[in-house]
């Protein structure tokens, strides 16, 4: 065991990861572990790299090793929960990991937010908001948390609360594409079409490859504004970004038929 050598390789792995040189980073973290098998941070970071590279079994193994070395390592439980929630589609197991993290650190905003997401996905919106609000007390300027709260309120039909919350989020980060997209959905639900269009366009301006605003704009132009050419343009852009998506293909073909019918 050589702790100093292990830490040197760990730091080099961090640098490679920052420059997205993932394979190099993996090699350095493996070396860090070789020189010190108990290097908890190296196991944790290696797990994160494997997860980002789609190597989920390896990621799980590293995070399990992390909590074996330190049963109170909160981040590993959160990461394991995320892996089970997203990749293994075992939401109940994910919840167990996040609740374990919360039992160790009751004010962990990530664990609270993830549990909120769990309940939001189950359409238990009031319970979701309870967890999001706890997370917001810890991270009051997190646009992610604020947007989740707004989305939950909107799903509950609490439109005014949803609007107040999302506007706070927009004030913090005016160009956040997710915030503007959520604002577009809110304004559409309020039947304020011009504001919805503006918000979706703001989302596109901030992130031109964000496909969903194009889809929503296409629907507005098709169903509400009856501007078939703009609807076709937006649907075409969505299809360019996701050519294999069945929903976007169906919409584009439907609009093309409408445009053709209008011209005949």
mmCIF file of N, CA, C and O in Angstrom, residues 11-100:
data_model
loop_
_atom_site.group_PDB
_atom_site.id
_atom_site.type_symbol
_atom_site.label_atom_id
_atom_site.label_comp_id
_atom_site.label_asym_id
_atom_site.label_seq_id
_atom_site.Cartn_x
_atom_site.Cartn_y
_atom_site.Cartn_z
ATOM 1 N N UNK A 11 -5.717 12.248 -8.093
ATOM 2 C CA UNK A 11 -5.774 13.631 -8.570
ATOM 3 C C UNK A 11 -5.625 13.711 -10.085
ATOM 4 O O UNK A 11 -6.290 14.511 -10.750
ATOM 5 N N UNK A 12 -4.779 12.863 -10.634
ATOM 6 C CA UNK A 12 -4.616 12.838 -12.084
ATOM 7 C C UNK A 12 -5.904 12.344 -12.757
ATOM 8 O O UNK A 12 -6.306 12.857 -13.817
ATOM 9 N N UNK A 13 -6.562 11.384 -12.134
ATOM 10 C CA UNK A 13 -7.844 10.906 -12.648
ATOM 11 C C UNK A 13 -8.890 12.008 -12.661
ATOM 12 O O UNK A 13 -9.670 12.126 -13.615
ATOM 13 N N UNK A 14 -8.908 12.815 -11.610
ATOM 14 C CA UNK A 14 -9.838 13.943 -11.547
ATOM 15 C C UNK A 14 -9.579 14.906 -12.708
ATOM 16 O O UNK A 14 -10.518 15.378 -13.373
ATOM 17 N N UNK A 15 -8.313 15.196 -12.980
ATOM 18 C CA UNK A 15 -7.959 16.116 -14.062
ATOM 19 C C UNK A 15 -8.384 15.554 -15.420
ATOM 20 O O UNK A 15 -8.949 16.267 -16.253
ATOM 21 N N UNK A 16 -8.128 14.276 -15.646
ATOM 22 C CA UNK A 16 -8.537 13.658 -16.917
ATOM 23 C C UNK A 16 -10.058 13.702 -17.060
ATOM 24 O O UNK A 16 -10.579 13.974 -18.154
ATOM 25 N N UNK A 17 -10.770 13.442 -15.978
ATOM 26 C CA UNK A 17 -12.234 13.451 -16.028
ATOM 27 C C UNK A 17 -12.763 14.836 -16.370
ATOM 28 O O UNK A 17 -13.747 14.972 -17.114
ATOM 29 N N UNK A 18 -12.119 15.868 -15.836
ATOM 30 C CA UNK A 18 -12.545 17.238 -16.126
ATOM 31 C C UNK A 18 -12.429 17.583 -17.605
ATOM 32 O O UNK A 18 -13.217 18.365 -18.133
ATOM 33 N N UNK A 19 -11.462 16.973 -18.278
ATOM 34 C CA UNK A 19 -11.266 17.195 -19.715
ATOM 35 C C UNK A 19 -11.968 16.129 -20.559
ATOM 36 O O UNK A 19 -11.717 16.040 -21.765
ATOM 37 N N UNK A 20 -12.840 15.346 -19.917
ATOM 38 C CA UNK A 20 -13.630 14.311 -20.593
ATOM 39 C C UNK A 20 -12.766 13.222 -21.207
ATOM 40 O O UNK A 20 -13.184 12.539 -22.155
ATOM 41 N N UNK A 21 -11.571 13.034 -20.691
ATOM 42 C CA UNK A 21 -10.704 11.935 -21.123
ATOM 43 C C UNK A 21 -11.011 10.740 -20.220
ATOM 44 O O UNK A 21 -10.248 10.381 -19.321
ATOM 45 N N UNK A 22 -12.159 10.121 -20.478
ATOM 46 C CA UNK A 22 -12.721 9.167 -19.531
ATOM 47 C C UNK A 22 -11.888 7.902 -19.402
ATOM 48 O O UNK A 22 -11.699 7.388 -18.293
ATOM 49 N N UNK A 23 -11.401 7.372 -20.512
ATOM 50 C CA UNK A 23 -10.589 6.144 -20.428
ATOM 51 C C UNK A 23 -9.307 6.373 -19.640
ATOM 52 O O UNK A 23 -8.893 5.519 -18.845
ATOM 53 N N UNK A 24 -8.697 7.551 -19.860
ATOM 54 C CA UNK A 24 -7.493 7.883 -19.093
ATOM 55 C C UNK A 24 -7.818 8.029 -17.613
ATOM 56 O O UNK A 24 -7.048 7.592 -16.746
ATOM 57 N N UNK A 25 -8.961 8.640 -17.339
ATOM 58 C CA UNK A 25 -9.373 8.820 -15.949
ATOM 59 C C UNK A 25 -9.604 7.473 -15.273
ATOM 60 O O UNK A 25 -9.195 7.257 -14.120
ATOM 61 N N UNK A 26 -10.251 6.547 -15.994
ATOM 62 C CA UNK A 26 -10.478 5.206 -15.449
ATOM 63 C C UNK A 26 -9.156 4.537 -15.089
ATOM 64 O O UNK A 26 -8.996 3.954 -14.007
ATOM 65 N N UNK A 27 -8.174 4.636 -15.981
ATOM 66 C CA UNK A 27 -6.865 4.030 -15.725
ATOM 67 C C UNK A 27 -6.234 4.594 -14.455
ATOM 68 O O UNK A 27 -5.661 3.856 -13.647
ATOM 69 N N UNK A 28 -6.345 5.908 -14.273
ATOM 70 C CA UNK A 28 -5.731 6.531 -13.099
ATOM 71 C C UNK A 28 -6.454 6.142 -11.814
ATOM 72 O O UNK A 28 -5.812 5.887 -10.780
ATOM 73 N N UNK A 29 -7.769 6.060 -11.844
ATOM 74 C CA UNK A 29 -8.499 5.653 -10.640
ATOM 75 C C UNK A 29 -8.212 4.187 -10.295
ATOM 76 O O UNK A 29 -8.116 3.826 -9.119
ATOM 77 N N UNK A 30 -8.060 3.358 -11.323
ATOM 78 C CA UNK A 30 -7.693 1.955 -11.070
ATOM 79 C C UNK A 30 -6.306 1.856 -10.436
ATOM 80 O O UNK A 30 -6.075 1.031 -9.541
ATOM 81 N N UNK A 31 -5.400 2.716 -10.901
ATOM 82 C CA UNK A 31 -4.065 2.744 -10.297
ATOM 83 C C UNK A 31 -4.132 3.237 -8.854
ATOM 84 O O UNK A 31 -3.429 2.727 -7.969
ATOM 85 N N UNK A 32 -4.971 4.242 -8.632
ATOM 86 C CA UNK A 32 -5.148 4.750 -7.266
ATOM 87 C C UNK A 32 -5.622 3.638 -6.342
ATOM 88 O O UNK A 32 -5.157 3.507 -5.204
ATOM 89 N N UNK A 33 -6.538 2.803 -6.843
ATOM 90 C CA UNK A 33 -7.065 1.694 -6.040
ATOM 91 C C UNK A 33 -6.018 0.596 -5.881
ATOM 92 O O UNK A 33 -5.922 -0.045 -4.824
ATOM 93 N N UNK A 34 -5.209 0.384 -6.905
ATOM 94 C CA UNK A 34 -4.157 -0.640 -6.807
ATOM 95 C C UNK A 34 -3.169 -0.281 -5.702
ATOM 96 O O UNK A 34 -2.751 -1.145 -4.930
ATOM 97 N N UNK A 35 -2.806 1.002 -5.624
ATOM 98 C CA UNK A 35 -1.849 1.423 -4.600
ATOM 99 C C UNK A 35 -2.496 1.535 -3.222
ATOM 100 O O UNK A 35 -1.797 1.441 -2.210
ATOM 101 N N UNK A 36 -3.829 1.740 -3.210
ATOM 102 C CA UNK A 36 -4.532 1.809 -1.926
ATOM 103 C C UNK A 36 -5.958 1.298 -2.135
ATOM 104 O O UNK A 36 -6.853 2.072 -2.504
ATOM 105 N N UNK A 37 -6.191 0.011 -1.918
ATOM 106 C CA UNK A 37 -7.521 -0.567 -2.132
ATOM 107 C C UNK A 37 -8.614 0.073 -1.277
ATOM 108 O O UNK A 37 -9.800 -0.094 -1.582
ATOM 109 N N UNK A 38 -8.226 0.790 -0.235
ATOM 110 C CA UNK A 38 -9.203 1.440 0.644
ATOM 111 C C UNK A 38 -9.450 2.898 0.281
ATOM 112 O O UNK A 38 -10.047 3.636 1.074
ATOM 113 N N UNK A 39 -9.000 3.331 -0.905
ATOM 114 C CA UNK A 39 -9.204 4.711 -1.335
ATOM 115 C C UNK A 39 -10.676 4.886 -1.716
ATOM 116 O O UNK A 39 -11.087 4.596 -2.844
ATOM 117 N N UNK A 40 -11.454 5.352 -0.773
ATOM 118 C CA UNK A 40 -12.912 5.446 -0.950
ATOM 119 C C UNK A 40 -13.278 6.388 -2.086
ATOM 120 O O UNK A 40 -14.142 6.085 -2.921
ATOM 121 N N UNK A 41 -12.624 7.532 -2.148
ATOM 122 C CA UNK A 41 -12.956 8.509 -3.177
ATOM 123 C C UNK A 41 -12.670 7.960 -4.573
ATOM 124 O O UNK A 41 -13.409 8.240 -5.525
ATOM 125 N N UNK A 42 -11.612 7.174 -4.700
ATOM 126 C CA UNK A 42 -11.283 6.585 -6.001
ATOM 127 C C UNK A 42 -12.363 5.600 -6.431
ATOM 128 O O UNK A 42 -12.780 5.581 -7.593
ATOM 129 N N UNK A 43 -12.822 4.771 -5.507
ATOM 130 C CA UNK A 43 -13.912 3.840 -5.824
ATOM 131 C C UNK A 43 -15.175 4.600 -6.243
ATOM 132 O O UNK A 43 -15.843 4.228 -7.208
ATOM 133 N N UNK A 44 -15.492 5.652 -5.497
ATOM 134 C CA UNK A 44 -16.702 6.427 -5.776
ATOM 135 C C UNK A 44 -16.634 7.103 -7.154
ATOM 136 O O UNK A 44 -17.582 7.033 -7.940
ATOM 137 N N UNK A 45 -15.500 7.742 -7.434
ATOM 138 C CA UNK A 45 -15.341 8.433 -8.726
ATOM 139 C C UNK A 45 -15.290 7.438 -9.883
ATOM 140 O O UNK A 45 -15.830 7.708 -10.961
ATOM 141 N N UNK A 46 -14.654 6.303 -9.656
ATOM 142 C CA UNK A 46 -14.595 5.286 -10.700
ATOM 143 C C UNK A 46 -16.000 4.776 -11.013
ATOM 144 O O UNK A 46 -16.351 4.564 -12.184
ATOM 145 N N UNK A 47 -16.800 4.597 -9.982
ATOM 146 C CA UNK A 47 -18.184 4.195 -10.194
ATOM 147 C C UNK A 47 -18.942 5.209 -11.026
ATOM 148 O O UNK A 47 -19.713 4.851 -11.930
ATOM 149 N N UNK A 48 -18.721 6.478 -10.749
ATOM 150 C CA UNK A 48 -19.399 7.535 -11.499
ATOM 151 C C UNK A 48 -18.973 7.536 -12.964
ATOM 152 O O UNK A 48 -19.805 7.712 -13.867
ATOM 153 N N UNK A 49 -17.685 7.326 -13.204
ATOM 154 C CA UNK A 49 -17.198 7.246 -14.582
ATOM 155 C C UNK A 49 -17.828 6.065 -15.314
ATOM 156 O O UNK A 49 -18.296 6.196 -16.449
ATOM 157 N N UNK A 50 -17.838 4.908 -14.677
ATOM 158 C CA UNK A 50 -18.431 3.724 -15.296
ATOM 159 C C UNK A 50 -19.916 3.983 -15.617
ATOM 160 O O UNK A 50 -20.409 3.585 -16.675
ATOM 161 N N UNK A 51 -20.604 4.626 -14.694
ATOM 162 C CA UNK A 51 -22.030 4.923 -14.902
ATOM 163 C C UNK A 51 -22.212 5.833 -16.121
ATOM 164 O O UNK A 51 -23.081 5.589 -16.964
ATOM 165 N N UNK A 52 -21.389 6.864 -16.217
ATOM 166 C CA UNK A 52 -21.485 7.792 -17.353
ATOM 167 C C UNK A 52 -21.099 7.123 -18.670
ATOM 168 O O UNK A 52 -21.520 7.568 -19.743
ATOM 169 N N UNK A 53 -20.314 6.050 -18.587
ATOM 170 C CA UNK A 53 -19.900 5.313 -19.778
ATOM 171 C C UNK A 53 -20.854 4.161 -20.097
ATOM 172 O O UNK A 53 -20.625 3.390 -21.035
ATOM 173 N N UNK A 54 -21.922 4.035 -19.307
ATOM 174 C CA UNK A 54 -22.913 2.994 -19.547
ATOM 175 C C UNK A 54 -22.518 1.628 -19.029
ATOM 176 O O UNK A 54 -23.175 0.626 -19.343
ATOM 177 N N UNK A 55 -21.480 1.559 -18.219
ATOM 178 C CA UNK A 55 -21.018 0.281 -17.663
ATOM 179 C C UNK A 55 -21.591 0.126 -16.247
ATOM 180 O O UNK A 55 -20.898 0.270 -15.238
ATOM 181 N N UNK A 56 -22.880 -0.171 -16.203
ATOM 182 C CA UNK A 56 -23.621 -0.078 -14.950
ATOM 183 C C UNK A 56 -23.218 -1.130 -13.925
ATOM 184 O O UNK A 56 -23.204 -0.860 -12.719
ATOM 185 N N UNK A 57 -22.915 -2.333 -14.373
ATOM 186 C CA UNK A 57 -22.522 -3.378 -13.424
ATOM 187 C C UNK A 57 -21.209 -3.020 -12.724
ATOM 188 O O UNK A 57 -21.053 -3.236 -11.516
ATOM 189 N N UNK A 58 -20.285 -2.472 -13.489
ATOM 190 C CA UNK A 58 -19.015 -2.039 -12.896
ATOM 191 C C UNK A 58 -19.238 -0.873 -11.943
ATOM 192 O O UNK A 58 -18.610 -0.795 -10.887
ATOM 193 N N UNK A 59 -20.128 0.045 -12.326
ATOM 194 C CA UNK A 59 -20.434 1.184 -11.459
ATOM 195 C C UNK A 59 -21.012 0.702 -10.129
ATOM 196 O O UNK A 59 -20.595 1.143 -9.050
ATOM 197 N N UNK A 60 -21.956 -0.224 -10.216
ATOM 198 C CA UNK A 60 -22.582 -0.762 -8.998
ATOM 199 C C UNK A 60 -21.543 -1.413 -8.097
ATOM 200 O O UNK A 60 -21.559 -1.233 -6.870
ATOM 201 N N UNK A 61 -20.638 -2.173 -8.693
ATOM 202 C CA UNK A 61 -19.599 -2.847 -7.919
ATOM 203 C C UNK A 61 -18.729 -1.846 -7.156
ATOM 204 O O UNK A 61 -18.404 -2.060 -5.976
ATOM 205 N N UNK A 62 -18.360 -0.746 -7.819
ATOM 206 C CA UNK A 62 -17.507 0.256 -7.164
ATOM 207 C C UNK A 62 -18.245 0.956 -6.028
ATOM 208 O O UNK A 62 -17.668 1.204 -4.966
ATOM 209 N N UNK A 63 -19.517 1.269 -6.227
ATOM 210 C CA UNK A 63 -20.264 1.962 -5.172
ATOM 211 C C UNK A 63 -20.555 1.016 -4.005
ATOM 212 O O UNK A 63 -20.580 1.454 -2.848
ATOM 213 N N UNK A 64 -20.771 -0.255 -4.310
ATOM 214 C CA UNK A 64 -20.947 -1.217 -3.217
ATOM 215 C C UNK A 64 -19.653 -1.353 -2.412
ATOM 216 O O UNK A 64 -19.687 -1.498 -1.187
ATOM 217 N N UNK A 65 -18.523 -1.302 -3.106
ATOM 218 C CA UNK A 65 -17.235 -1.331 -2.412
ATOM 219 C C UNK A 65 -17.066 -0.081 -1.555
ATOM 220 O O UNK A 65 -16.544 -0.154 -0.429
ATOM 221 N N UNK A 66 -17.547 1.039 -2.062
ATOM 222 C CA UNK A 66 -17.448 2.300 -1.315
ATOM 223 C C UNK A 66 -18.187 2.216 0.009
ATOM 224 O O UNK A 66 -17.644 2.578 1.064
ATOM 225 N N UNK A 67 -19.422 1.729 -0.018
ATOM 226 C CA UNK A 67 -20.204 1.675 1.228
ATOM 227 C C UNK A 67 -19.724 0.530 2.128
ATOM 228 O O UNK A 67 -19.949 0.571 3.342
ATOM 229 N N UNK A 68 -19.070 -0.476 1.533
ATOM 230 C CA UNK A 68 -18.464 -1.521 2.379
ATOM 231 C C UNK A 68 -17.308 -0.941 3.182
ATOM 232 O O UNK A 68 -17.109 -1.292 4.350
ATOM 233 N N UNK A 69 -16.551 -0.025 2.541
ATOM 234 C CA UNK A 69 -15.443 0.625 3.231
ATOM 235 C C UNK A 69 -15.932 1.670 4.222
ATOM 236 O O UNK A 69 -15.339 1.857 5.285
ATOM 237 N N UNK A 70 -17.023 2.349 3.852
ATOM 238 C CA UNK A 70 -17.577 3.385 4.723
ATOM 239 C C UNK A 70 -19.100 3.351 4.626
ATOM 240 O O UNK A 70 -19.679 3.919 3.698
ATOM 241 N N UNK A 71 -19.760 2.670 5.557
ATOM 242 C CA UNK A 71 -21.222 2.535 5.501
ATOM 243 C C UNK A 71 -21.975 3.856 5.593
ATOM 244 O O UNK A 71 -23.189 3.878 5.365
ATOM 245 N N UNK A 72 -21.288 4.938 5.921
ATOM 246 C CA UNK A 72 -21.939 6.249 6.026
ATOM 247 C C UNK A 72 -21.614 7.174 4.860
ATOM 248 O O UNK A 72 -21.827 8.379 4.949
ATOM 249 N N UNK A 73 -21.110 6.601 3.760
ATOM 250 C CA UNK A 73 -20.743 7.419 2.590
ATOM 251 C C UNK A 73 -22.016 7.718 1.786
ATOM 252 O O UNK A 73 -22.440 6.941 0.934
ATOM 253 N N UNK A 74 -22.604 8.857 2.069
ATOM 254 C CA UNK A 74 -23.937 9.203 1.570
ATOM 255 C C UNK A 74 -24.003 9.215 0.043
ATOM 256 O O UNK A 74 -24.956 8.703 -0.570
ATOM 257 N N UNK A 75 -22.994 9.803 -0.596
ATOM 258 C CA UNK A 75 -23.031 9.973 -2.044
ATOM 259 C C UNK A 75 -23.141 8.638 -2.767
ATOM 260 O O UNK A 75 -23.807 8.531 -3.805
ATOM 261 N N UNK A 76 -22.527 7.590 -2.217
ATOM 262 C CA UNK A 76 -22.589 6.275 -2.855
ATOM 263 C C UNK A 76 -24.015 5.729 -2.842
ATOM 264 O O UNK A 76 -24.471 5.133 -3.832
ATOM 265 N N UNK A 77 -24.725 5.928 -1.746
ATOM 266 C CA UNK A 77 -26.120 5.478 -1.682
ATOM 267 C C UNK A 77 -26.984 6.252 -2.685
ATOM 268 O O UNK A 77 -27.867 5.672 -3.331
ATOM 269 N N UNK A 78 -26.729 7.554 -2.800
ATOM 270 C CA UNK A 78 -27.481 8.355 -3.768
ATOM 271 C C UNK A 78 -27.202 7.873 -5.192
ATOM 272 O O UNK A 78 -28.123 7.720 -6.014
ATOM 273 N N UNK A 79 -25.933 7.600 -5.479
ATOM 274 C CA UNK A 79 -25.572 7.121 -6.813
ATOM 275 C C UNK A 79 -26.168 5.742 -7.099
ATOM 276 O O UNK A 79 -26.644 5.486 -8.212
ATOM 277 N N UNK A 80 -26.141 4.857 -6.124
ATOM 278 C CA UNK A 80 -26.748 3.542 -6.303
ATOM 279 C C UNK A 80 -28.247 3.669 -6.568
ATOM 280 O O UNK A 80 -28.806 2.956 -7.414
ATOM 281 N N UNK A 81 -28.884 4.585 -5.851
ATOM 282 C CA UNK A 81 -30.304 4.820 -6.090
ATOM 283 C C UNK A 81 -30.574 5.300 -7.498
ATOM 284 O O UNK A 81 -31.507 4.834 -8.173
ATOM 285 N N UNK A 82 -29.736 6.212 -7.970
ATOM 286 C CA UNK A 82 -29.897 6.732 -9.331
ATOM 287 C C UNK A 82 -29.706 5.632 -10.360
ATOM 288 O O UNK A 82 -30.448 5.540 -11.351
ATOM 289 N N UNK A 83 -28.719 4.774 -10.132
ATOM 290 C CA UNK A 83 -28.468 3.659 -11.047
ATOM 291 C C UNK A 83 -29.686 2.733 -11.111
ATOM 292 O O UNK A 83 -30.116 2.344 -12.203
ATOM 293 N N UNK A 84 -30.240 2.395 -9.953
ATOM 294 C CA UNK A 84 -31.400 1.500 -9.942
ATOM 295 C C UNK A 84 -32.636 2.184 -10.523
ATOM 296 O O UNK A 84 -33.458 1.528 -11.178
ATOM 297 N N UNK A 85 -32.763 3.468 -10.324
ATOM 298 C CA UNK A 85 -33.942 4.201 -10.797
ATOM 299 C C UNK A 85 -33.932 4.332 -12.315
ATOM 300 O O UNK A 85 -34.941 4.092 -12.983
ATOM 301 N N UNK A 86 -32.766 4.693 -12.861
ATOM 302 C CA UNK A 86 -32.677 4.995 -14.284
ATOM 303 C C UNK A 86 -32.343 3.758 -15.112
ATOM 304 O O UNK A 86 -33.021 3.451 -16.097
ATOM 305 N N UNK A 87 -31.303 3.039 -14.711
ATOM 306 C CA UNK A 87 -30.774 1.975 -15.552
ATOM 307 C C UNK A 87 -31.426 0.624 -15.288
ATOM 308 O O UNK A 87 -31.693 -0.134 -16.221
ATOM 309 N N UNK A 88 -31.687 0.314 -14.047
ATOM 310 C CA UNK A 88 -32.281 -0.985 -13.718
ATOM 311 C C UNK A 88 -33.799 -0.908 -13.610
ATOM 312 O O UNK A 88 -34.465 -1.942 -13.501
ATOM 313 N N UNK A 89 -34.343 0.311 -13.617
ATOM 314 C CA UNK A 89 -35.785 0.538 -13.548
ATOM 315 C C UNK A 89 -36.417 -0.166 -12.343
ATOM 316 O O UNK A 89 -37.515 -0.711 -12.423
ATOM 317 N N UNK A 90 -35.686 -0.178 -11.244
ATOM 318 C CA UNK A 90 -36.190 -0.731 -9.979
ATOM 319 C C UNK A 90 -36.346 0.444 -9.012
ATOM 320 O O UNK A 90 -35.446 0.761 -8.228
ATOM 321 N N UNK A 91 -37.492 1.099 -9.108
ATOM 322 C CA UNK A 91 -37.684 2.337 -8.366
ATOM 323 C C UNK A 91 -37.810 2.113 -6.864
ATOM 324 O O UNK A 91 -37.424 2.977 -6.072
ATOM 325 N N UNK A 92 -38.328 0.966 -6.492
ATOM 326 C CA UNK A 92 -38.462 0.686 -5.059
ATOM 327 C C UNK A 92 -37.092 0.482 -4.418
ATOM 328 O O UNK A 92 -36.839 0.951 -3.306
ATOM 329 N N UNK A 93 -36.211 -0.209 -5.123
ATOM 330 C CA UNK A 93 -34.852 -0.393 -4.622
ATOM 331 C C UNK A 93 -34.126 0.952 -4.574
ATOM 332 O O UNK A 93 -33.368 1.224 -3.623
ATOM 333 N N UNK A 94 -34.356 1.786 -5.585
ATOM 334 C CA UNK A 94 -33.757 3.123 -5.600
ATOM 335 C C UNK A 94 -34.199 3.913 -4.374
ATOM 336 O O UNK A 94 -33.381 4.568 -3.711
ATOM 337 N N UNK A 95 -35.489 3.840 -4.066
ATOM 338 C CA UNK A 95 -36.019 4.549 -2.899
ATOM 339 C C UNK A 95 -35.333 4.079 -1.622
ATOM 340 O O UNK A 95 -35.017 4.893 -0.743
ATOM 341 N N UNK A 96 -35.072 2.782 -1.512
ATOM 342 C CA UNK A 96 -34.383 2.260 -0.329
ATOM 343 C C UNK A 96 -33.005 2.894 -0.168
ATOM 344 O O UNK A 96 -32.609 3.267 0.945
ATOM 345 N N UNK A 97 -32.275 3.017 -1.273
ATOM 346 C CA UNK A 97 -30.948 3.626 -1.201
ATOM 347 C C UNK A 97 -31.045 5.095 -0.790
ATOM 348 O O UNK A 97 -30.252 5.572 0.028
ATOM 349 N N UNK A 98 -31.992 5.817 -1.370
ATOM 350 C CA UNK A 98 -32.112 7.242 -1.049
ATOM 351 C C UNK A 98 -32.565 7.456 0.395
ATOM 352 O O UNK A 98 -32.116 8.390 1.061
ATOM 353 N N UNK A 99 -33.455 6.592 0.869
ATOM 354 C CA UNK A 99 -33.884 6.703 2.268
ATOM 355 C C UNK A 99 -32.735 6.365 3.213
ATOM 356 O O UNK A 99 -32.628 6.945 4.303
ATOM 357 N N UNK A 100 -31.871 5.427 2.788
ATOM 358 C CA UNK A 100 -30.683 5.119 3.586
ATOM 359 C C UNK A 100 -29.775 6.348 3.662
ATOM 360 O O UNK A 100 -29.263 6.686 4.738
#
